Amino acid sequence: MSMPFFAAAAAALALVSAPLPASQAEAQALELLKRGIAYRSVAGPGNQTPAYAAYLKSVLVAGGFADGDVEIVAMGDTAYLVARYRGTGKAKNGAKPLLISGHMDVVEAKPADWTRDPFTAVVENGYIFGRGATDMKYDISTMVATLIDLKRSGFRPGRDIVLLLSGDEETAMKTTAAMADRFPDAEMLLNIDGGGGGLDEAGKPTTFGIDGAEKTYADYELTVTNAGGHSSAPRKDNAIYALAHALAKIEAHSFPGQVDAITRASWEAAAKEATPERAAVIRRFVANPQDAEALALLRGDPATVGQTGTTCVATMVSAGHATNALPQRATANVNCRIFPGTPVEAVRATLAQVVGDPTVQIRTLDSGSVASPASPLRPDVMQAVTKAVQARFPGVPVVPAMSAGASDSMWFRAKGIPSYGVSPKFMKDSDSFSHGLNERTPLSEIAPSITYYRSLLTALAG
């Protein structure tokens, strides 16, 4: 799909030509990552996210950003960072800013559980280990090194590039909501905490996904109350049994299959790589999402169930107050991942209908999540990402994807800003330890990531 936009992008790329020694940017990214892992940017007492933000600001200012263009805003025990790379305002398709998002916080890691101290970077056997080595201090480090490298090379974007680093993506996402409120009028957002490429166990690239949508996270609390009584005189109206019956009905319920433009593209790409039998099931589902047999087969696979539509599952139960008393209260949490375009309240209403028992109260909990629509499949984004990916791995399929989890993108999509997960990392499944023990990333990904980001930013920043 040849477009005038890409002729302009190629010209812009030629102006910045090759970066100053690639090893300089690569070395800086590695140093940023080592230093970044050492900050215990975990929610709660001792949260070092503000200190990590201050370190990143010092690096950006030393790398050519004006001090006034890098702002740190404190919120509770955390903070967010905004860094503006000023453009000329002459982007051909308008001068709205290009936003880049990521998050500085990480999930908790207990040193006693790890082989190595999670907050001490360890380089070993071609990997860097530590909490955030993958999710996502790696991506922050390579992006910051790229932006500084572009400054060194004299690149002047046609539009402002605004780096937005949240401080509580792994928990309440209040910093992301605040940033989305501050930047409601942007060309698009590139989320470097989403998307990415896959490698098979032999190291061969398989596919690269661009996250153009994500499911809405929602928790629903089911509660049954009862007068209780002595366990020696049991009655039919037992709170635990009523709750158990309700959960059994939810377990048996299958939400309708759903397909949109993004999941259709990812399913079609998956079908090309699947066995003939599997491909036939996928194509049946895409042609008719209500094909019960195809839907059941895809929902029976943990790798694909999240892509088939809304899913709900019981995750917590609490009941009773004494071993020798009839329960006065029984509660359960049902966690749902809701397909884009489906209202949270509509899912609550469906659960109530499925349960069909007015004694079971169902309420939506405040999870810090918002519903967000899928982003349009912009040709400029698809082509810029494809060009950057295939410069490294010619011919690798680049396909849109829907994330089954939650990310900062939802707050911007909810404001009408198209948002795309575009992390450059290519990883094997066996190397994926995000949120888990002994998190790691291959060092060999650092240099290609910087090259990828240079290509992407010079194309999309006008």
Short mmCIF file of C-alpha atoms in Angstrom, two decimals:
data_model
loop_
_atom_site.label_atom_id
_atom_site.label_comp_id
_atom_site.label_asym_id
_atom_site.label_seq_id
_atom_site.Cartn_x
_atom_site.Cartn_y
_atom_site.Cartn_z
CA MET A 1 0.00 0.00 0.00
CA SER A 2 2.19 2.80 -1.26
CA MET A 3 1.23 6.16 0.22
CA PRO A 4 2.58 9.71 -0.06
CA PHE A 5 2.97 9.69 3.72
CA PHE A 6 5.69 7.11 3.47
CA ALA A 7 7.58 9.05 0.84
CA ALA A 8 7.69 11.92 3.33
CA ALA A 9 8.66 9.56 6.11
CA ALA A 10 11.50 8.16 4.03
CA ALA A 11 12.77 11.68 3.38
CA ALA A 12 12.64 12.45 7.09
CA LEU A 13 14.56 9.26 7.81
CA ALA A 14 17.21 10.23 5.30
CA LEU A 15 17.71 13.56 7.07
CA VAL A 16 18.68 11.89 10.33
CA SER A 17 20.66 9.19 8.46
CA ALA A 18 22.63 6.86 10.70
CA PRO A 19 22.79 7.52 14.44
CA LEU A 20 26.00 8.44 16.17
CA PRO A 21 27.74 5.20 17.10
CA ALA A 22 24.95 2.66 17.60
CA SER A 23 26.96 1.20 20.45
CA GLN A 24 26.59 4.52 22.30
CA ALA A 25 22.79 4.29 22.39
CA GLU A 26 22.93 0.57 23.13
CA ALA A 27 25.35 1.09 26.01
CA GLN A 28 23.17 3.86 27.43
CA ALA A 29 20.04 1.68 27.21
CA LEU A 30 21.79 -1.11 29.11
CA GLU A 31 23.01 1.30 31.77
CA LEU A 32 19.50 2.76 32.10
CA LEU A 33 18.07 -0.73 32.51
CA LYS A 34 20.62 -1.77 35.12
CA ARG A 35 20.01 1.41 37.11
CA GLY A 36 16.25 1.20 36.61
CA ILE A 37 15.93 -2.35 37.97
CA ALA A 38 17.58 -1.17 41.18
CA TYR A 39 14.65 1.13 41.97
CA ARG A 40 12.02 -0.75 43.96
CA SER A 41 9.12 0.95 42.19
CA VAL A 42 6.44 -1.12 43.93
CA ALA A 43 3.21 0.32 45.34
CA GLY A 44 3.12 0.77 49.10
CA PRO A 45 5.64 1.74 51.78
CA GLY A 46 9.07 2.50 50.34
CA ASN A 47 7.79 3.00 46.77
CA GLN A 48 10.78 4.31 44.77
CA THR A 49 8.85 5.26 41.64
CA PRO A 50 9.34 9.02 42.29
CA ALA A 51 13.08 8.46 42.69
CA TYR A 52 13.15 6.45 39.45
CA ALA A 53 11.31 9.28 37.69
CA ALA A 54 13.87 11.78 39.02
CA TYR A 55 16.69 9.61 37.67
CA LEU A 56 15.07 9.41 34.23
CA LYS A 57 14.57 13.17 34.19
CA SER A 58 18.26 13.73 34.96
CA VAL A 59 19.22 11.46 32.06
CA LEU A 60 16.81 13.14 29.62
CA VAL A 61 18.00 16.63 30.55
CA ALA A 62 21.64 15.56 30.26
CA GLY A 63 20.72 14.11 26.86
CA GLY A 64 19.44 17.40 25.44
CA PHE A 65 15.89 17.90 26.76
CA ALA A 66 15.18 21.30 28.30
CA ASP A 67 14.63 21.05 32.05
CA GLY A 68 11.21 22.66 31.64
CA ASP A 69 10.20 20.03 29.09
CA VAL A 70 10.53 17.17 31.58
CA GLU A 71 7.97 17.25 34.39
CA ILE A 72 7.42 14.94 37.35
CA VAL A 73 4.00 15.07 39.02
CA ALA A 74 3.58 13.44 42.43
CA MET A 75 0.37 11.50 43.16
CA GLY A 76 0.10 9.75 46.53
CA ASP A 77 3.10 7.49 47.01
CA THR A 78 3.92 7.48 43.30
CA ALA A 79 4.41 9.92 40.41
CA TYR A 80 4.22 10.24 36.65
CA LEU A 81 6.67 11.74 34.19
CA VAL A 82 6.02 13.83 31.07
CA ALA A 83 8.86 14.58 28.64
CA ARG A 84 8.22 16.69 25.54
CA TYR A 85 10.45 16.37 22.45
CA ARG A 86 9.49 19.57 20.66
CA GLY A 87 8.69 19.42 16.96
CA THR A 88 8.51 22.00 14.21
CA GLY A 89 4.71 21.96 14.03
CA LYS A 90 4.94 21.25 10.30
CA ALA A 91 3.71 17.66 10.15
CA LYS A 92 1.88 17.27 6.86
CA ASN A 93 -1.19 15.60 8.35
CA GLY A 94 -1.52 18.00 11.27
CA ALA A 95 0.60 18.90 14.26
CA LYS A 96 -1.21 17.07 17.05
CA PRO A 97 1.35 15.40 19.33
CA LEU A 98 2.46 11.80 19.09
CA LEU A 99 2.19 10.25 22.56
CA ILE A 100 4.35 7.39 23.83
CA SER A 101 3.27 5.58 26.99
CA GLY A 102 4.88 3.20 29.40
CA HIS A 103 4.92 2.58 33.15
CA MET A 104 7.68 2.91 35.73
CA ASP A 105 6.12 0.73 38.42
CA VAL A 106 6.53 -3.02 38.68
CA VAL A 107 4.73 -5.82 40.51
CA GLU A 108 6.03 -6.92 43.89
CA ALA A 109 8.96 -9.35 44.01
CA LYS A 110 10.06 -11.10 47.21
CA PRO A 111 13.85 -11.61 47.30
CA ALA A 112 13.45 -14.85 49.28
CA ASP A 113 11.55 -16.39 46.36
CA TRP A 114 14.07 -15.45 43.66
CA THR A 115 17.32 -17.11 42.64
CA ARG A 116 18.81 -13.62 42.34
CA ASP A 117 17.89 -10.38 44.13
CA PRO A 118 15.00 -9.01 42.00
CA PHE A 119 16.13 -5.42 42.50
CA THR A 120 19.75 -5.96 41.53
CA ALA A 121 20.37 -6.24 37.80
CA VAL A 122 22.33 -9.38 36.93
CA VAL A 123 23.80 -9.93 33.45
CA GLU A 124 24.34 -13.61 32.89
CA ASN A 125 24.45 -15.98 29.89
CA GLY A 126 23.25 -13.33 27.45
CA TYR A 127 20.30 -12.20 29.61
CA ILE A 128 19.61 -9.40 32.04
CA PHE A 129 17.70 -10.56 35.12
CA GLY A 130 15.64 -8.47 37.55
CA ARG A 131 12.13 -7.20 38.24
CA GLY A 132 11.24 -5.00 35.26
CA ALA A 133 13.81 -6.61 32.97
CA THR A 134 10.87 -7.37 30.67
CA ASP A 135 7.86 -5.51 32.13
CA MET A 136 8.74 -2.85 31.49
CA LYS A 137 11.92 -1.05 32.45
CA TYR A 138 13.50 -2.66 29.43
CA ASP A 139 11.13 -0.79 27.10
CA ILE A 140 11.55 2.50 28.99
CA SER A 141 15.33 2.20 28.81
CA THR A 142 15.47 1.50 25.09
CA MET A 143 12.94 4.26 24.33
CA VAL A 144 14.75 6.88 26.44
CA ALA A 145 18.06 5.92 24.82
CA THR A 146 16.42 6.24 21.38
CA LEU A 147 14.97 9.70 22.10
CA ILE A 148 18.37 10.93 23.31
CA ASP A 149 20.02 9.37 20.25
CA LEU A 150 17.57 11.22 18.00
CA LYS A 151 18.43 14.45 19.81
CA ARG A 152 22.14 13.80 19.22
CA SER A 153 21.55 13.19 15.52
CA GLY A 154 19.67 16.49 15.13
CA PHE A 155 16.28 15.01 14.28
CA ARG A 156 13.43 17.58 14.29
CA PRO A 157 10.04 15.90 14.25
CA GLY A 158 7.14 17.55 12.48
CA ARG A 159 5.00 17.13 15.60
CA ASP A 160 5.82 17.04 19.30
CA ILE A 161 6.70 13.63 20.69
CA VAL A 162 5.47 13.35 24.28
CA LEU A 163 6.77 10.57 26.50
CA LEU A 164 4.27 9.67 29.24
CA LEU A 165 5.44 7.34 31.98
CA SER A 166 2.81 6.31 34.53
CA GLY A 167 3.53 5.32 38.10
CA ASP A 168 0.77 2.86 39.01
CA GLU A 169 -0.16 0.86 35.92
CA GLU A 170 0.15 -2.36 37.87
CA THR A 171 -2.36 -1.17 40.48
CA ALA A 172 -4.88 1.73 40.41
CA MET A 173 -3.85 3.46 37.15
CA LYS A 174 -4.69 6.87 38.63
CA THR A 175 -1.57 8.44 37.10
CA THR A 176 -2.57 7.21 33.65
CA ALA A 177 -6.06 8.61 34.03
CA ALA A 178 -4.54 11.97 34.98
CA MET A 179 -2.26 11.97 31.92
CA ALA A 180 -5.13 11.04 29.60
CA ASP A 181 -7.04 14.02 30.99
CA ARG A 182 -4.07 16.28 30.26
CA PHE A 183 -3.59 15.12 26.67
CA PRO A 184 -7.07 14.58 25.19
CA ASP A 185 -6.13 15.99 21.78
CA ALA A 186 -3.37 13.85 20.32
CA GLU A 187 -2.75 12.25 16.94
CA MET A 188 -2.27 8.81 18.49
CA LEU A 189 -0.58 6.95 21.31
CA LEU A 190 2.14 4.34 20.92
CA ASN A 191 2.13 2.09 23.97
CA ILE A 192 5.51 0.42 24.40
CA ASP A 193 3.95 -1.90 26.99
CA GLY A 194 2.04 -3.99 24.46
CA GLY A 195 2.39 -5.85 21.21
CA GLY A 196 5.68 -7.42 20.23
CA GLY A 197 7.04 -10.41 18.38
CA GLY A 198 7.25 -14.12 18.99
CA LEU A 199 10.14 -16.51 18.49
CA ASP A 200 9.88 -20.28 18.33
CA GLU A 201 12.18 -22.31 20.57
CA ALA A 202 14.78 -22.42 17.80
CA GLY A 203 14.87 -18.62 17.76
CA LYS A 204 13.00 -18.22 14.47
CA PRO A 205 10.55 -15.27 14.33
CA THR A 206 6.94 -16.32 13.94
CA THR A 207 4.73 -13.21 13.98
CA PHE A 208 4.53 -9.66 15.30
CA GLY A 209 1.39 -8.28 16.91
CA ILE A 210 0.19 -4.69 17.16
CA ASP A 211 -2.25 -4.32 20.03
CA GLY A 212 -5.11 -2.25 18.67
CA ALA A 213 -7.69 -3.16 21.32
CA GLU A 214 -7.98 -4.61 24.79
CA LYS A 215 -10.67 -6.23 26.82
CA THR A 216 -12.25 -4.38 29.71
CA TYR A 217 -11.37 -5.67 33.16
CA ALA A 218 -14.30 -5.95 35.57
CA ASP A 219 -14.91 -7.58 38.96
CA TYR A 220 -18.39 -8.45 40.20
CA GLU A 221 -19.19 -9.34 43.80
CA LEU A 222 -21.91 -11.91 44.45
CA THR A 223 -23.37 -11.80 47.95
CA VAL A 224 -25.95 -13.95 49.73
CA THR A 225 -27.03 -13.05 53.28
CA ASN A 226 -29.04 -15.09 55.73
CA ALA A 227 -30.25 -14.97 59.34
CA GLY A 228 -28.10 -18.02 60.04
CA GLY A 229 -28.69 -20.22 63.06
CA HIS A 230 -27.42 -23.35 64.79
CA SER A 231 -25.82 -25.97 62.54
CA SER A 232 -27.78 -28.68 64.35
CA ALA A 233 -30.96 -27.35 62.69
CA PRO A 234 -30.08 -26.94 58.97
CA ARG A 235 -32.53 -25.26 56.59
CA LYS A 236 -32.94 -25.16 52.83
CA ASP A 237 -32.14 -21.43 52.68
CA ASN A 238 -28.39 -21.78 53.18
CA ALA A 239 -26.21 -18.86 52.02
CA ILE A 240 -23.33 -21.10 50.95
CA TYR A 241 -25.54 -23.42 48.92
CA ALA A 242 -27.30 -20.47 47.24
CA LEU A 243 -23.96 -18.96 46.29
CA ALA A 244 -22.67 -22.34 45.06
CA HIS A 245 -25.73 -22.78 42.84
CA ALA A 246 -25.22 -19.28 41.41
CA LEU A 247 -21.56 -19.96 40.63
CA ALA A 248 -22.44 -23.28 38.98
CA LYS A 249 -24.84 -21.47 36.66
CA ILE A 250 -22.17 -18.90 35.76
CA GLU A 251 -19.70 -21.72 35.13
CA ALA A 252 -22.14 -23.35 32.71
CA HIS A 253 -22.92 -20.12 30.87
CA SER A 254 -21.09 -19.36 27.63
CA PHE A 255 -21.01 -15.75 26.52
CA PRO A 256 -21.55 -15.29 22.76
CA GLY A 257 -18.58 -15.51 20.42
CA GLN A 258 -17.48 -12.11 19.09
CA VAL A 259 -15.25 -10.94 16.26
CA ASP A 260 -14.21 -7.42 15.23
CA ALA A 261 -11.81 -6.05 12.61
CA ILE A 262 -8.77 -6.53 14.84
CA THR A 263 -9.50 -10.05 16.05
CA ARG A 264 -10.58 -11.06 12.55
CA ALA A 265 -7.15 -10.07 11.23
CA SER A 266 -5.34 -11.92 14.04
CA TRP A 267 -7.50 -15.04 13.60
CA GLU A 268 -6.85 -15.06 9.85
CA ALA A 269 -3.11 -14.79 10.47
CA ALA A 270 -3.30 -17.61 13.03
CA ALA A 271 -5.15 -19.82 10.56
CA LYS A 272 -2.28 -19.51 8.08
CA GLU A 273 0.15 -20.94 10.63
CA ALA A 274 -2.16 -23.62 12.07
CA THR A 275 -2.62 -27.26 11.15
CA PRO A 276 -5.33 -27.85 8.54
CA GLU A 277 -7.75 -29.11 11.20
CA ARG A 278 -7.13 -26.15 13.48
CA ALA A 279 -7.29 -23.69 10.60
CA ALA A 280 -10.69 -25.06 9.62
CA VAL A 281 -12.01 -24.47 13.16
CA ILE A 282 -10.67 -20.91 13.19
CA ARG A 283 -12.20 -20.10 9.81
CA ARG A 284 -15.55 -21.51 10.90
CA PHE A 285 -15.50 -19.30 13.97
CA VAL A 286 -14.55 -16.18 12.00
CA ALA A 287 -17.30 -16.87 9.48
CA ASN A 288 -19.85 -17.49 12.24
CA PRO A 289 -18.87 -16.57 15.82
CA GLN A 290 -21.99 -18.42 17.03
CA ASP A 291 -20.78 -21.76 15.64
CA ALA A 292 -21.12 -23.65 18.93
CA GLU A 293 -18.68 -26.43 18.11
CA ALA A 294 -15.93 -24.13 16.82
CA LEU A 295 -16.45 -21.77 19.78
CA ALA A 296 -16.19 -24.63 22.27
CA LEU A 297 -12.97 -25.91 20.72
CA LEU A 298 -11.34 -22.48 20.78
CA ARG A 299 -12.55 -21.82 24.33
CA GLY A 300 -11.09 -25.12 25.43
CA ASP A 301 -7.59 -23.81 24.66
CA PRO A 302 -6.06 -21.34 27.17
CA ALA A 303 -4.09 -19.78 24.31
CA THR A 304 -7.22 -18.72 22.42
CA VAL A 305 -10.11 -18.54 24.88
CA GLY A 306 -9.44 -14.86 25.63
CA GLN A 307 -9.81 -13.90 21.96
CA THR A 308 -13.26 -15.42 21.45
CA GLY A 309 -15.37 -12.86 23.30
CA THR A 310 -16.28 -11.96 26.87
CA THR A 311 -15.20 -14.44 29.54
CA CYS A 312 -16.08 -14.61 33.25
CA VAL A 313 -14.63 -16.83 35.96
CA ALA A 314 -14.96 -17.14 39.74
CA THR A 315 -11.69 -16.12 41.41
CA MET A 316 -12.42 -15.77 45.16
CA VAL A 317 -14.96 -17.12 47.69
CA SER A 318 -15.56 -16.25 51.35
CA ALA A 319 -18.35 -17.66 53.53
CA GLY A 320 -19.47 -18.43 57.04
CA HIS A 321 -18.45 -17.17 60.46
CA ALA A 322 -18.20 -20.31 62.63
CA THR A 323 -17.81 -24.03 62.08
CA ASN A 324 -20.93 -24.81 64.13
CA ALA A 325 -23.24 -22.14 62.73
CA LEU A 326 -25.33 -21.73 59.61
CA PRO A 327 -23.65 -19.15 57.39
CA GLN A 328 -24.96 -15.63 57.66
CA ARG A 329 -23.05 -14.43 54.63
CA ALA A 330 -21.37 -15.88 51.54
CA THR A 331 -19.56 -13.84 48.89
CA ALA A 332 -17.67 -14.57 45.70
CA ASN A 333 -15.74 -12.53 43.18
CA VAL A 334 -16.33 -13.15 39.49
CA ASN A 335 -13.71 -11.63 37.23
CA CYS A 336 -14.69 -10.80 33.66
CA ARG A 337 -12.62 -9.76 30.64
CA ILE A 338 -15.10 -7.98 28.42
CA PHE A 339 -14.91 -7.75 24.63
CA PRO A 340 -14.52 -4.17 23.31
CA GLY A 341 -17.84 -2.47 22.75
CA THR A 342 -19.71 -4.42 25.43
CA PRO A 343 -20.76 -2.26 28.42
CA VAL A 344 -19.68 -3.36 31.89
CA GLU A 345 -23.24 -2.97 33.16
CA ALA A 346 -24.56 -5.21 30.38
CA VAL A 347 -22.33 -8.02 31.63
CA ARG A 348 -23.56 -7.51 35.21
CA ALA A 349 -27.14 -7.73 33.93
CA THR A 350 -26.30 -10.94 32.06
CA LEU A 351 -24.82 -12.49 35.20
CA ALA A 352 -27.95 -11.59 37.16
CA GLN A 353 -30.12 -13.16 34.46
CA VAL A 354 -28.00 -16.31 34.39
CA VAL A 355 -28.12 -16.68 38.17
CA GLY A 356 -31.88 -16.05 38.23
CA ASP A 357 -32.04 -15.79 42.01
CA PRO A 358 -33.05 -12.45 43.58
CA THR A 359 -31.45 -13.46 46.89
CA VAL A 360 -28.03 -13.27 45.18
CA GLN A 361 -26.99 -9.63 45.03
CA ILE A 362 -24.51 -8.77 42.25
CA ARG A 363 -22.64 -5.49 42.24
CA THR A 364 -19.85 -4.10 40.09
CA LEU A 365 -16.66 -3.36 42.01
CA ASP A 366 -14.46 -0.36 41.33
CA SER A 367 -11.48 -1.94 39.61
CA GLY A 368 -9.83 1.22 38.26
CA SER A 369 -10.69 0.11 34.73
CA VAL A 370 -12.72 1.80 32.00
CA ALA A 371 -14.30 0.42 28.86
CA SER A 372 -12.51 1.38 25.67
CA PRO A 373 -13.28 0.89 21.98
CA ALA A 374 -10.96 -0.82 19.51
CA SER A 375 -8.66 1.56 17.65
CA PRO A 376 -8.95 1.88 13.87
CA LEU A 377 -6.42 -0.03 11.78
CA ARG A 378 -4.55 3.03 10.54
CA PRO A 379 -2.57 2.31 7.36
CA ASP A 380 0.24 4.66 8.43
CA VAL A 381 0.74 2.79 11.70
CA MET A 382 0.52 -0.65 10.09
CA GLN A 383 3.01 0.30 7.38
CA ALA A 384 5.45 2.06 9.73
CA VAL A 385 5.51 -0.89 12.13
CA THR A 386 5.76 -3.41 9.28
CA LYS A 387 8.69 -1.51 7.79
CA ALA A 388 10.50 -1.37 11.14
CA VAL A 389 9.88 -5.06 11.93
CA GLN A 390 10.67 -6.43 8.50
CA ALA A 391 13.90 -4.47 8.30
CA ARG A 392 15.07 -6.95 10.93
CA PHE A 393 13.04 -10.00 9.95
CA PRO A 394 11.98 -9.80 6.29
CA GLY A 395 8.60 -11.32 5.59
CA VAL A 396 7.51 -11.80 9.21
CA PRO A 397 3.72 -11.31 9.41
CA VAL A 398 2.66 -8.13 11.21
CA VAL A 399 -0.93 -8.44 12.41
CA PRO A 400 -3.35 -6.50 14.63
CA ALA A 401 -4.09 -8.08 17.99
CA MET A 402 -6.36 -7.67 20.99
CA SER A 403 -4.90 -7.83 24.48
CA ALA A 404 -6.85 -9.90 26.98
CA GLY A 405 -5.29 -7.86 29.80
CA ALA A 406 -5.45 -4.20 30.78
CA SER A 407 -2.92 -1.49 29.96
CA ASP A 408 -2.54 2.30 29.99
CA SER A 409 -3.96 2.38 26.46
CA MET A 410 -7.54 2.00 27.69
CA TRP A 411 -7.58 5.46 29.27
CA PHE A 412 -6.52 7.09 26.01
CA ARG A 413 -8.83 5.01 23.82
CA ALA A 414 -11.67 6.01 26.16
CA LYS A 415 -10.80 9.64 25.29
CA GLY A 416 -10.97 8.87 21.58
CA ILE A 417 -7.21 8.70 21.01
CA PRO A 418 -6.17 5.78 18.77
CA SER A 419 -3.69 3.67 20.73
CA TYR A 420 -1.39 0.89 19.60
CA GLY A 421 0.82 -1.54 21.51
CA VAL A 422 4.12 -1.58 19.61
CA SER A 423 6.87 -2.98 21.84
CA PRO A 424 9.77 -4.15 19.63
CA LYS A 425 10.81 -7.18 21.69
CA PHE A 426 10.88 -10.61 20.08
CA MET A 427 10.73 -13.30 22.77
CA LYS A 428 10.42 -17.05 23.13
CA ASP A 429 7.59 -18.31 25.31
CA SER A 430 10.21 -20.00 27.45
CA ASP A 431 11.82 -16.60 28.18
CA SER A 432 8.58 -14.94 29.27
CA PHE A 433 8.58 -14.35 33.03
CA SER A 434 6.73 -11.03 33.35
CA HIS A 435 5.16 -10.76 36.82
CA GLY A 436 6.88 -14.03 37.71
CA LEU A 437 10.08 -15.27 39.26
CA ASN A 438 13.48 -14.60 37.71
CA GLU A 439 12.19 -12.16 35.07
CA ARG A 440 14.67 -11.74 32.22
CA THR A 441 15.21 -10.40 28.70
CA PRO A 442 17.89 -11.31 26.14
CA LEU A 443 20.54 -8.60 25.79
CA SER A 444 20.46 -9.24 22.05
CA GLU A 445 17.12 -7.38 21.87
CA ILE A 446 18.52 -3.99 22.93
CA ALA A 447 20.23 -2.86 19.71
CA PRO A 448 17.40 -4.01 17.37
CA SER A 449 14.87 -2.26 19.61
CA ILE A 450 16.65 1.08 19.26
CA THR A 451 16.84 0.68 15.47
CA TYR A 452 13.12 -0.18 15.42
CA TYR A 453 12.15 2.84 17.53
CA ARG A 454 14.19 5.19 15.33
CA SER A 455 12.39 3.93 12.25
CA LEU A 456 8.95 4.12 13.87
CA LEU A 457 9.32 7.57 15.43
CA THR A 458 10.82 9.22 12.37
CA ALA A 459 7.99 7.82 10.25
CA LEU A 460 5.07 8.66 12.53
CA ALA A 461 6.30 11.94 14.01
CA GLY A 462 6.04 13.50 10.57
#
